[in-house]
Amino acid sequence: QEEATYGLHNIHMTEEWVLKLATHPKMLKPLQDILGSNLILLDSRFICKYPTKSDQDAFVAWHQDVRYWGVEGDVISVWLAVDDADLENGCMQVIPGSHTLGLLKHESADKDGNLLSSNQAIPLDLFDVTKTTPCPLKAGQMSLHHGHIVHGSETNHSSRRRCGYVIRYIATTTRPIVDPDRP
């Protein structure tokens, strides 16, 4: 269970059924509408958040995905819900419009339980946390979010697992960059 939280990284490279899912025309159509017809599947992973005991925290701190990829250009992440995701089991929450703020400073989180491997978090004074908007999904539904959108999720306080398949796509015009602050 501990190893499954951010497990099965880039399994689309070894499991044909996962590659077929990530490249299905119904998956690619909305991405092509945003990024153009020439896409690269940058990264994928299953992310599962298990129920926690009352004395534990297991959350994803506020962050921007593009901080982790070392690219200049648009990164679009697909969250494909494997399980129902709601507020009780820690669905993703976003700050609408925050993708227009550019890349924000990330620093070490000051709260224990951050599931991000680098333990980074965006300081709360850099965006308007009162605009927090939950993104609940039913199993089989997907959401798209830009690599610059500020997002995170709270602890799973339910008795249910919350799992999703996250797939990141870029346009072929995206370029690698050297980012000294990249974790």
JSON list of C-alpha atoms in Angstrom, two decimals:
[
{"chain": "A", "resi": 1, "resn": "GLN", "atom": "CA", "xyz": [0.00, 0.00, 0.00]},
{"chain": "A", "resi": 2, "resn": "GLU", "atom": "CA", "xyz": [2.77, 2.51, 0.86]},
{"chain": "A", "resi": 3, "resn": "GLU", "atom": "CA", "xyz": [4.53, 1.75, -2.43]},
{"chain": "A", "resi": 4, "resn": "ALA", "atom": "CA", "xyz": [1.29, 2.03, -4.40]},
{"chain": "A", "resi": 5, "resn": "THR", "atom": "CA", "xyz": [0.62, 5.66, -3.48]},
{"chain": "A", "resi": 6, "resn": "TYR", "atom": "CA", "xyz": [2.64, 6.99, -6.42]},
{"chain": "A", "resi": 7, "resn": "GLY", "atom": "CA", "xyz": [3.18, 3.66, -8.10]},
{"chain": "A", "resi": 8, "resn": "LEU", "atom": "CA", "xyz": [3.24, 2.11, -11.54]},
{"chain": "A", "resi": 9, "resn": "HIS", "atom": "CA", "xyz": [5.21, 4.98, -13.03]},
{"chain": "A", "resi": 10, "resn": "ASN", "atom": "CA", "xyz": [5.17, 5.11, -16.86]},
{"chain": "A", "resi": 11, "resn": "ILE", "atom": "CA", "xyz": [3.51, 1.70, -17.03]},
{"chain": "A", "resi": 12, "resn": "HIS", "atom": "CA", "xyz": [2.19, 2.73, -20.46]},
{"chain": "A", "resi": 13, "resn": "MET", "atom": "CA", "xyz": [5.67, 1.79, -21.70]},
{"chain": "A", "resi": 14, "resn": "THR", "atom": "CA", "xyz": [5.33, -1.86, -20.62]},
{"chain": "A", "resi": 15, "resn": "GLU", "atom": "CA", "xyz": [1.59, -2.57, -20.57]},
{"chain": "A", "resi": 16, "resn": "GLU", "atom": "CA", "xyz": [-0.14, -2.36, -23.95]},
{"chain": "A", "resi": 17, "resn": "TRP", "atom": "CA", "xyz": [-3.62, -1.89, -22.44]},
{"chain": "A", "resi": 18, "resn": "VAL", "atom": "CA", "xyz": [-2.44, 1.21, -20.57]},
{"chain": "A", "resi": 19, "resn": "LEU", "atom": "CA", "xyz": [-0.85, 2.65, -23.73]},
{"chain": "A", "resi": 20, "resn": "LYS", "atom": "CA", "xyz": [-4.09, 2.02, -25.63]},
{"chain": "A", "resi": 21, "resn": "LEU", "atom": "CA", "xyz": [-5.99, 3.88, -22.91]},
{"chain": "A", "resi": 22, "resn": "ALA", "atom": "CA", "xyz": [-3.57, 6.84, -22.92]},
{"chain": "A", "resi": 23, "resn": "THR", "atom": "CA", "xyz": [-3.69, 7.11, -26.73]},
{"chain": "A", "resi": 24, "resn": "HIS", "atom": "CA", "xyz": [-7.38, 6.39, -27.30]},
{"chain": "A", "resi": 25, "resn": "PRO", "atom": "CA", "xyz": [-8.97, 8.92, -29.70]},
{"chain": "A", "resi": 26, "resn": "LYS", "atom": "CA", "xyz": [-11.53, 9.97, -27.05]},
{"chain": "A", "resi": 27, "resn": "MET", "atom": "CA", "xyz": [-8.64, 10.71, -24.68]},
{"chain": "A", "resi": 28, "resn": "LEU", "atom": "CA", "xyz": [-6.60, 12.60, -27.28]},
{"chain": "A", "resi": 29, "resn": "LYS", "atom": "CA", "xyz": [-9.38, 14.72, -28.84]},
{"chain": "A", "resi": 30, "resn": "PRO", "atom": "CA", "xyz": [-9.74, 17.31, -26.03]},
{"chain": "A", "resi": 31, "resn": "LEU", "atom": "CA", "xyz": [-5.95, 17.43, -25.66]},
{"chain": "A", "resi": 32, "resn": "GLN", "atom": "CA", "xyz": [-5.50, 18.10, -29.38]},
{"chain": "A", "resi": 33, "resn": "ASP", "atom": "CA", "xyz": [-8.11, 20.86, -29.14]},
{"chain": "A", "resi": 34, "resn": "ILE", "atom": "CA", "xyz": [-5.85, 22.53, -26.55]},
{"chain": "A", "resi": 35, "resn": "LEU", "atom": "CA", "xyz": [-2.29, 21.59, -27.58]},
{"chain": "A", "resi": 36, "resn": "GLY", "atom": "CA", "xyz": [-2.65, 20.93, -31.30]},
{"chain": "A", "resi": 37, "resn": "SER", "atom": "CA", "xyz": [-2.54, 17.69, -33.23]},
{"chain": "A", "resi": 38, "resn": "ASN", "atom": "CA", "xyz": [1.10, 16.76, -32.48]},
{"chain": "A", "resi": 39, "resn": "LEU", "atom": "CA", "xyz": [1.39, 15.48, -28.91]},
{"chain": "A", "resi": 40, "resn": "ILE", "atom": "CA", "xyz": [3.96, 13.73, -26.76]},
{"chain": "A", "resi": 41, "resn": "LEU", "atom": "CA", "xyz": [2.93, 11.54, -23.85]},
{"chain": "A", "resi": 42, "resn": "LEU", "atom": "CA", "xyz": [5.40, 12.91, -21.30]},
{"chain": "A", "resi": 43, "resn": "ASP", "atom": "CA", "xyz": [4.67, 10.88, -18.19]},
{"chain": "A", "resi": 44, "resn": "SER", "atom": "CA", "xyz": [2.02, 8.75, -16.52]},
{"chain": "A", "resi": 45, "resn": "ARG", "atom": "CA", "xyz": [1.42, 7.14, -13.18]},
{"chain": "A", "resi": 46, "resn": "PHE", "atom": "CA", "xyz": [-1.31, 5.75, -11.00]},
{"chain": "A", "resi": 47, "resn": "ILE", "atom": "CA", "xyz": [-1.80, 7.82, -7.85]},
{"chain": "A", "resi": 48, "resn": "CYS", "atom": "CA", "xyz": [-3.73, 6.23, -5.00]},
{"chain": "A", "resi": 49, "resn": "LYS", "atom": "CA", "xyz": [-4.66, 7.85, -1.73]},
{"chain": "A", "resi": 50, "resn": "TYR", "atom": "CA", "xyz": [-5.68, 5.36, 0.91]},
{"chain": "A", "resi": 51, "resn": "PRO", "atom": "CA", "xyz": [-7.88, 6.03, 3.94]},
{"chain": "A", "resi": 52, "resn": "THR", "atom": "CA", "xyz": [-5.88, 7.33, 6.88]},
{"chain": "A", "resi": 53, "resn": "LYS", "atom": "CA", "xyz": [-6.17, 6.83, 10.58]},
{"chain": "A", "resi": 54, "resn": "SER", "atom": "CA", "xyz": [-7.46, 9.83, 12.50]},
{"chain": "A", "resi": 55, "resn": "ASP", "atom": "CA", "xyz": [-3.99, 10.77, 13.78]},
{"chain": "A", "resi": 56, "resn": "GLN", "atom": "CA", "xyz": [-2.40, 10.81, 10.30]},
{"chain": "A", "resi": 57, "resn": "ASP", "atom": "CA", "xyz": [-2.26, 13.32, 7.49]},
{"chain": "A", "resi": 58, "resn": "ALA", "atom": "CA", "xyz": [-1.64, 12.29, 3.90]},
{"chain": "A", "resi": 59, "resn": "PHE", "atom": "CA", "xyz": [-2.30, 15.21, 1.60]},
{"chain": "A", "resi": 60, "resn": "VAL", "atom": "CA", "xyz": [-0.91, 16.71, -1.59]},
{"chain": "A", "resi": 61, "resn": "ALA", "atom": "CA", "xyz": [0.30, 20.26, -0.94]},
{"chain": "A", "resi": 62, "resn": "TRP", "atom": "CA", "xyz": [-0.54, 23.15, -3.24]},
{"chain": "A", "resi": 63, "resn": "HIS", "atom": "CA", "xyz": [1.76, 22.91, -6.27]},
{"chain": "A", "resi": 64, "resn": "GLN", "atom": "CA", "xyz": [2.07, 23.34, -10.03]},
{"chain": "A", "resi": 65, "resn": "ASP", "atom": "CA", "xyz": [2.88, 20.28, -12.14]},
{"chain": "A", "resi": 66, "resn": "VAL", "atom": "CA", "xyz": [5.15, 22.17, -14.52]},
{"chain": "A", "resi": 67, "resn": "ARG", "atom": "CA", "xyz": [7.64, 22.71, -11.67]},
{"chain": "A", "resi": 68, "resn": "TYR", "atom": "CA", "xyz": [8.58, 19.03, -11.95]},
{"chain": "A", "resi": 69, "resn": "TRP", "atom": "CA", "xyz": [9.00, 18.62, -15.71]},
{"chain": "A", "resi": 70, "resn": "GLY", "atom": "CA", "xyz": [11.80, 20.95, -16.84]},
{"chain": "A", "resi": 71, "resn": "VAL", "atom": "CA", "xyz": [9.99, 22.15, -19.94]},
{"chain": "A", "resi": 72, "resn": "GLU", "atom": "CA", "xyz": [8.92, 25.44, -21.44]},
{"chain": "A", "resi": 73, "resn": "GLY", "atom": "CA", "xyz": [5.48, 25.29, -23.00]},
{"chain": "A", "resi": 74, "resn": "ASP", "atom": "CA", "xyz": [2.11, 23.92, -22.11]},
{"chain": "A", "resi": 75, "resn": "VAL", "atom": "CA", "xyz": [1.79, 20.73, -20.07]},
{"chain": "A", "resi": 76, "resn": "ILE", "atom": "CA", "xyz": [-1.71, 19.32, -19.75]},
{"chain": "A", "resi": 77, "resn": "SER", "atom": "CA", "xyz": [-2.43, 16.69, -17.12]},
{"chain": "A", "resi": 78, "resn": "VAL", "atom": "CA", "xyz": [-5.31, 14.28, -17.42]},
{"chain": "A", "resi": 79, "resn": "TRP", "atom": "CA", "xyz": [-6.74, 12.88, -14.19]},
{"chain": "A", "resi": 80, "resn": "LEU", "atom": "CA", "xyz": [-8.69, 9.76, -15.10]},
{"chain": "A", "resi": 81, "resn": "ALA", "atom": "CA", "xyz": [-10.63, 8.60, -12.05]},
{"chain": "A", "resi": 82, "resn": "VAL", "atom": "CA", "xyz": [-10.19, 4.89, -11.33]},
{"chain": "A", "resi": 83, "resn": "ASP", "atom": "CA", "xyz": [-12.30, 5.30, -8.19]},
{"chain": "A", "resi": 84, "resn": "ASP", "atom": "CA", "xyz": [-14.90, 7.91, -7.32]},
{"chain": "A", "resi": 85, "resn": "ALA", "atom": "CA", "xyz": [-13.11, 11.01, -6.04]},
{"chain": "A", "resi": 86, "resn": "ASP", "atom": "CA", "xyz": [-14.92, 13.41, -3.71]},
{"chain": "A", "resi": 87, "resn": "LEU", "atom": "CA", "xyz": [-14.14, 15.75, -0.84]},
{"chain": "A", "resi": 88, "resn": "GLU", "atom": "CA", "xyz": [-14.39, 12.97, 1.73]},
{"chain": "A", "resi": 89, "resn": "ASN", "atom": "CA", "xyz": [-11.68, 10.86, 0.08]},
{"chain": "A", "resi": 90, "resn": "GLY", "atom": "CA", "xyz": [-9.47, 13.76, -0.94]},
{"chain": "A", "resi": 91, "resn": "CYS", "atom": "CA", "xyz": [-10.36, 14.74, -4.51]},
{"chain": "A", "resi": 92, "resn": "MET", "atom": "CA", "xyz": [-8.20, 17.25, -6.33]},
{"chain": "A", "resi": 93, "resn": "GLN", "atom": "CA", "xyz": [-8.87, 20.93, -5.62]},
{"chain": "A", "resi": 94, "resn": "VAL", "atom": "CA", "xyz": [-7.79, 23.79, -7.86]},
{"chain": "A", "resi": 95, "resn": "ILE", "atom": "CA", "xyz": [-7.42, 27.54, -7.72]},
{"chain": "A", "resi": 96, "resn": "PRO", "atom": "CA", "xyz": [-9.28, 28.72, -10.85]},
{"chain": "A", "resi": 97, "resn": "GLY", "atom": "CA", "xyz": [-7.34, 31.21, -12.95]},
{"chain": "A", "resi": 98, "resn": "SER", "atom": "CA", "xyz": [-4.03, 30.49, -11.19]},
{"chain": "A", "resi": 99, "resn": "HIS", "atom": "CA", "xyz": [-2.54, 29.18, -14.43]},
{"chain": "A", "resi": 100, "resn": "THR", "atom": "CA", "xyz": [-2.20, 32.85, -15.44]},
{"chain": "A", "resi": 101, "resn": "LEU", "atom": "CA", "xyz": [0.15, 33.62, -12.51]},
{"chain": "A", "resi": 102, "resn": "GLY", "atom": "CA", "xyz": [3.18, 31.97, -14.12]},
{"chain": "A", "resi": 103, "resn": "LEU", "atom": "CA", "xyz": [5.48, 29.61, -12.30]},
{"chain": "A", "resi": 104, "resn": "LEU", "atom": "CA", "xyz": [5.24, 30.32, -8.58]},
{"chain": "A", "resi": 105, "resn": "LYS", "atom": "CA", "xyz": [7.87, 29.76, -5.93]},
{"chain": "A", "resi": 106, "resn": "HIS", "atom": "CA", "xyz": [7.77, 26.32, -4.32]},
{"chain": "A", "resi": 107, "resn": "GLU", "atom": "CA", "xyz": [9.46, 25.68, -0.98]},
{"chain": "A", "resi": 108, "resn": "SER", "atom": "CA", "xyz": [9.62, 22.91, 1.60]},
{"chain": "A", "resi": 109, "resn": "ALA", "atom": "CA", "xyz": [6.23, 22.18, 3.12]},
{"chain": "A", "resi": 110, "resn": "ASP", "atom": "CA", "xyz": [5.94, 23.11, 6.79]},
{"chain": "A", "resi": 111, "resn": "LYS", "atom": "CA", "xyz": [3.33, 20.42, 7.56]},
{"chain": "A", "resi": 112, "resn": "ASP", "atom": "CA", "xyz": [4.00, 16.67, 7.89]},
{"chain": "A", "resi": 113, "resn": "GLY", "atom": "CA", "xyz": [2.18, 14.25, 5.58]},
{"chain": "A", "resi": 114, "resn": "ASN", "atom": "CA", "xyz": [2.80, 15.84, 2.17]},
{"chain": "A", "resi": 115, "resn": "LEU", "atom": "CA", "xyz": [2.66, 13.04, -0.42]},
{"chain": "A", "resi": 116, "resn": "LEU", "atom": "CA", "xyz": [4.72, 14.98, -2.97]},
{"chain": "A", "resi": 117, "resn": "SER", "atom": "CA", "xyz": [8.06, 13.20, -3.18]},
{"chain": "A", "resi": 118, "resn": "SER", "atom": "CA", "xyz": [9.95, 16.49, -3.06]},
{"chain": "A", "resi": 119, "resn": "ASN", "atom": "CA", "xyz": [7.85, 17.77, -0.10]},
{"chain": "A", "resi": 120, "resn": "GLN", "atom": "CA", "xyz": [7.32, 21.06, -1.91]},
{"chain": "A", "resi": 121, "resn": "ALA", "atom": "CA", "xyz": [4.46, 23.50, -1.44]},
{"chain": "A", "resi": 122, "resn": "ILE", "atom": "CA", "xyz": [3.54, 26.92, -2.78]},
{"chain": "A", "resi": 123, "resn": "PRO", "atom": "CA", "xyz": [3.39, 29.52, 0.01]},
{"chain": "A", "resi": 124, "resn": "LEU", "atom": "CA", "xyz": [-0.23, 30.50, 0.68]},
{"chain": "A", "resi": 125, "resn": "ASP", "atom": "CA", "xyz": [0.47, 34.20, 0.28]},
{"chain": "A", "resi": 126, "resn": "LEU", "atom": "CA", "xyz": [1.19, 33.73, -3.45]},
{"chain": "A", "resi": 127, "resn": "PHE", "atom": "CA", "xyz": [-2.40, 32.89, -4.47]},
{"chain": "A", "resi": 128, "resn": "ASP", "atom": "CA", "xyz": [-5.97, 33.33, -3.24]},
{"chain": "A", "resi": 129, "resn": "VAL", "atom": "CA", "xyz": [-6.77, 30.15, -1.27]},
{"chain": "A", "resi": 130, "resn": "THR", "atom": "CA", "xyz": [-10.37, 31.37, -0.79]},
{"chain": "A", "resi": 131, "resn": "LYS", "atom": "CA", "xyz": [-10.98, 30.47, -4.46]},
{"chain": "A", "resi": 132, "resn": "THR", "atom": "CA", "xyz": [-10.37, 26.76, -3.75]},
{"chain": "A", "resi": 133, "resn": "THR", "atom": "CA", "xyz": [-12.66, 24.69, -5.97]},
{"chain": "A", "resi": 134, "resn": "PRO", "atom": "CA", "xyz": [-13.06, 20.91, -5.56]},
{"chain": "A", "resi": 135, "resn": "CYS", "atom": "CA", "xyz": [-12.99, 18.70, -8.67]},
{"chain": "A", "resi": 136, "resn": "PRO", "atom": "CA", "xyz": [-15.03, 15.61, -7.77]},
{"chain": "A", "resi": 137, "resn": "LEU", "atom": "CA", "xyz": [-15.16, 12.84, -10.38]},
{"chain": "A", "resi": 138, "resn": "LYS", "atom": "CA", "xyz": [-16.96, 9.54, -10.75]},
{"chain": "A", "resi": 139, "resn": "ALA", "atom": "CA", "xyz": [-14.90, 6.49, -11.72]},
{"chain": "A", "resi": 140, "resn": "GLY", "atom": "CA", "xyz": [-14.31, 6.66, -15.47]},
{"chain": "A", "resi": 141, "resn": "GLN", "atom": "CA", "xyz": [-14.58, 10.45, -15.70]},
{"chain": "A", "resi": 142, "resn": "MET", "atom": "CA", "xyz": [-11.57, 12.63, -16.41]},
{"chain": "A", "resi": 143, "resn": "SER", "atom": "CA", "xyz": [-10.50, 16.19, -15.83]},
{"chain": "A", "resi": 144, "resn": "LEU", "atom": "CA", "xyz": [-7.80, 18.19, -17.59]},
{"chain": "A", "resi": 145, "resn": "HIS", "atom": "CA", "xyz": [-5.63, 20.78, -15.95]},
{"chain": "A", "resi": 146, "resn": "HIS", "atom": "CA", "xyz": [-2.86, 23.06, -17.18]},
{"chain": "A", "resi": 147, "resn": "GLY", "atom": "CA", "xyz": [0.63, 22.56, -15.78]},
{"chain": "A", "resi": 148, "resn": "HIS", "atom": "CA", "xyz": [0.54, 26.04, -14.20]},
{"chain": "A", "resi": 149, "resn": "ILE", "atom": "CA", "xyz": [-2.75, 25.64, -12.32]},
{"chain": "A", "resi": 150, "resn": "VAL", "atom": "CA", "xyz": [-2.26, 25.62, -8.55]},
{"chain": "A", "resi": 151, "resn": "HIS", "atom": "CA", "xyz": [-3.80, 22.45, -7.15]},
{"chain": "A", "resi": 152, "resn": "GLY", "atom": "CA", "xyz": [-3.59, 19.96, -4.31]},
{"chain": "A", "resi": 153, "resn": "SER", "atom": "CA", "xyz": [-5.76, 17.61, -2.28]},
{"chain": "A", "resi": 154, "resn": "GLU", "atom": "CA", "xyz": [-6.66, 16.94, 1.33]},
{"chain": "A", "resi": 155, "resn": "THR", "atom": "CA", "xyz": [-6.34, 13.79, 3.42]},
{"chain": "A", "resi": 156, "resn": "ASN", "atom": "CA", "xyz": [-8.61, 10.84, 2.61]},
{"chain": "A", "resi": 157, "resn": "HIS", "atom": "CA", "xyz": [-10.97, 10.73, 5.60]},
{"chain": "A", "resi": 158, "resn": "SER", "atom": "CA", "xyz": [-13.28, 8.12, 4.07]},
{"chain": "A", "resi": 159, "resn": "SER", "atom": "CA", "xyz": [-13.15, 4.33, 4.23]},
{"chain": "A", "resi": 160, "resn": "ARG", "atom": "CA", "xyz": [-12.55, 4.22, 0.44]},
{"chain": "A", "resi": 161, "resn": "ARG", "atom": "CA", "xyz": [-9.41, 4.33, -1.68]},
{"chain": "A", "resi": 162, "resn": "ARG", "atom": "CA", "xyz": [-9.10, 7.24, -4.12]},
{"chain": "A", "resi": 163, "resn": "CYS", "atom": "CA", "xyz": [-7.09, 6.23, -7.17]},
{"chain": "A", "resi": 164, "resn": "GLY", "atom": "CA", "xyz": [-6.54, 7.93, -10.50]},
{"chain": "A", "resi": 165, "resn": "TYR", "atom": "CA", "xyz": [-4.41, 7.49, -13.56]},
{"chain": "A", "resi": 166, "resn": "VAL", "atom": "CA", "xyz": [-2.53, 10.72, -14.29]},
{"chain": "A", "resi": 167, "resn": "ILE", "atom": "CA", "xyz": [-1.22, 11.23, -17.81]},
{"chain": "A", "resi": 168, "resn": "ARG", "atom": "CA", "xyz": [0.78, 14.28, -18.87]},
{"chain": "A", "resi": 169, "resn": "TYR", "atom": "CA", "xyz": [0.94, 15.48, -22.45]},
{"chain": "A", "resi": 170, "resn": "ILE", "atom": "CA", "xyz": [2.92, 18.22, -24.16]},
{"chain": "A", "resi": 171, "resn": "ALA", "atom": "CA", "xyz": [2.91, 19.66, -27.67]},
{"chain": "A", "resi": 172, "resn": "THR", "atom": "CA", "xyz": [5.87, 18.86, -29.89]},
{"chain": "A", "resi": 173, "resn": "THR", "atom": "CA", "xyz": [6.74, 22.58, -29.76]},
{"chain": "A", "resi": 174, "resn": "THR", "atom": "CA", "xyz": [7.52, 22.30, -26.04]},
{"chain": "A", "resi": 175, "resn": "ARG", "atom": "CA", "xyz": [11.22, 22.61, -25.25]},
{"chain": "A", "resi": 176, "resn": "PRO", "atom": "CA", "xyz": [13.39, 21.30, -22.43]},
{"chain": "A", "resi": 177, "resn": "ILE", "atom": "CA", "xyz": [14.88, 23.93, -20.13]},
{"chain": "A", "resi": 178, "resn": "VAL", "atom": "CA", "xyz": [17.43, 24.02, -17.37]},
{"chain": "A", "resi": 179, "resn": "ASP", "atom": "CA", "xyz": [15.59, 24.90, -14.17]},
{"chain": "A", "resi": 180, "resn": "PRO", "atom": "CA", "xyz": [17.89, 25.13, -11.13]},
{"chain": "A", "resi": 181, "resn": "ASP", "atom": "CA", "xyz": [14.84, 25.00, -8.81]},
{"chain": "A", "resi": 182, "resn": "ARG", "atom": "CA", "xyz": [13.42, 21.83, -10.32]},
{"chain": "A", "resi": 183, "resn": "PRO", "atom": "CA", "xyz": [13.25, 19.08, -7.70]}
]
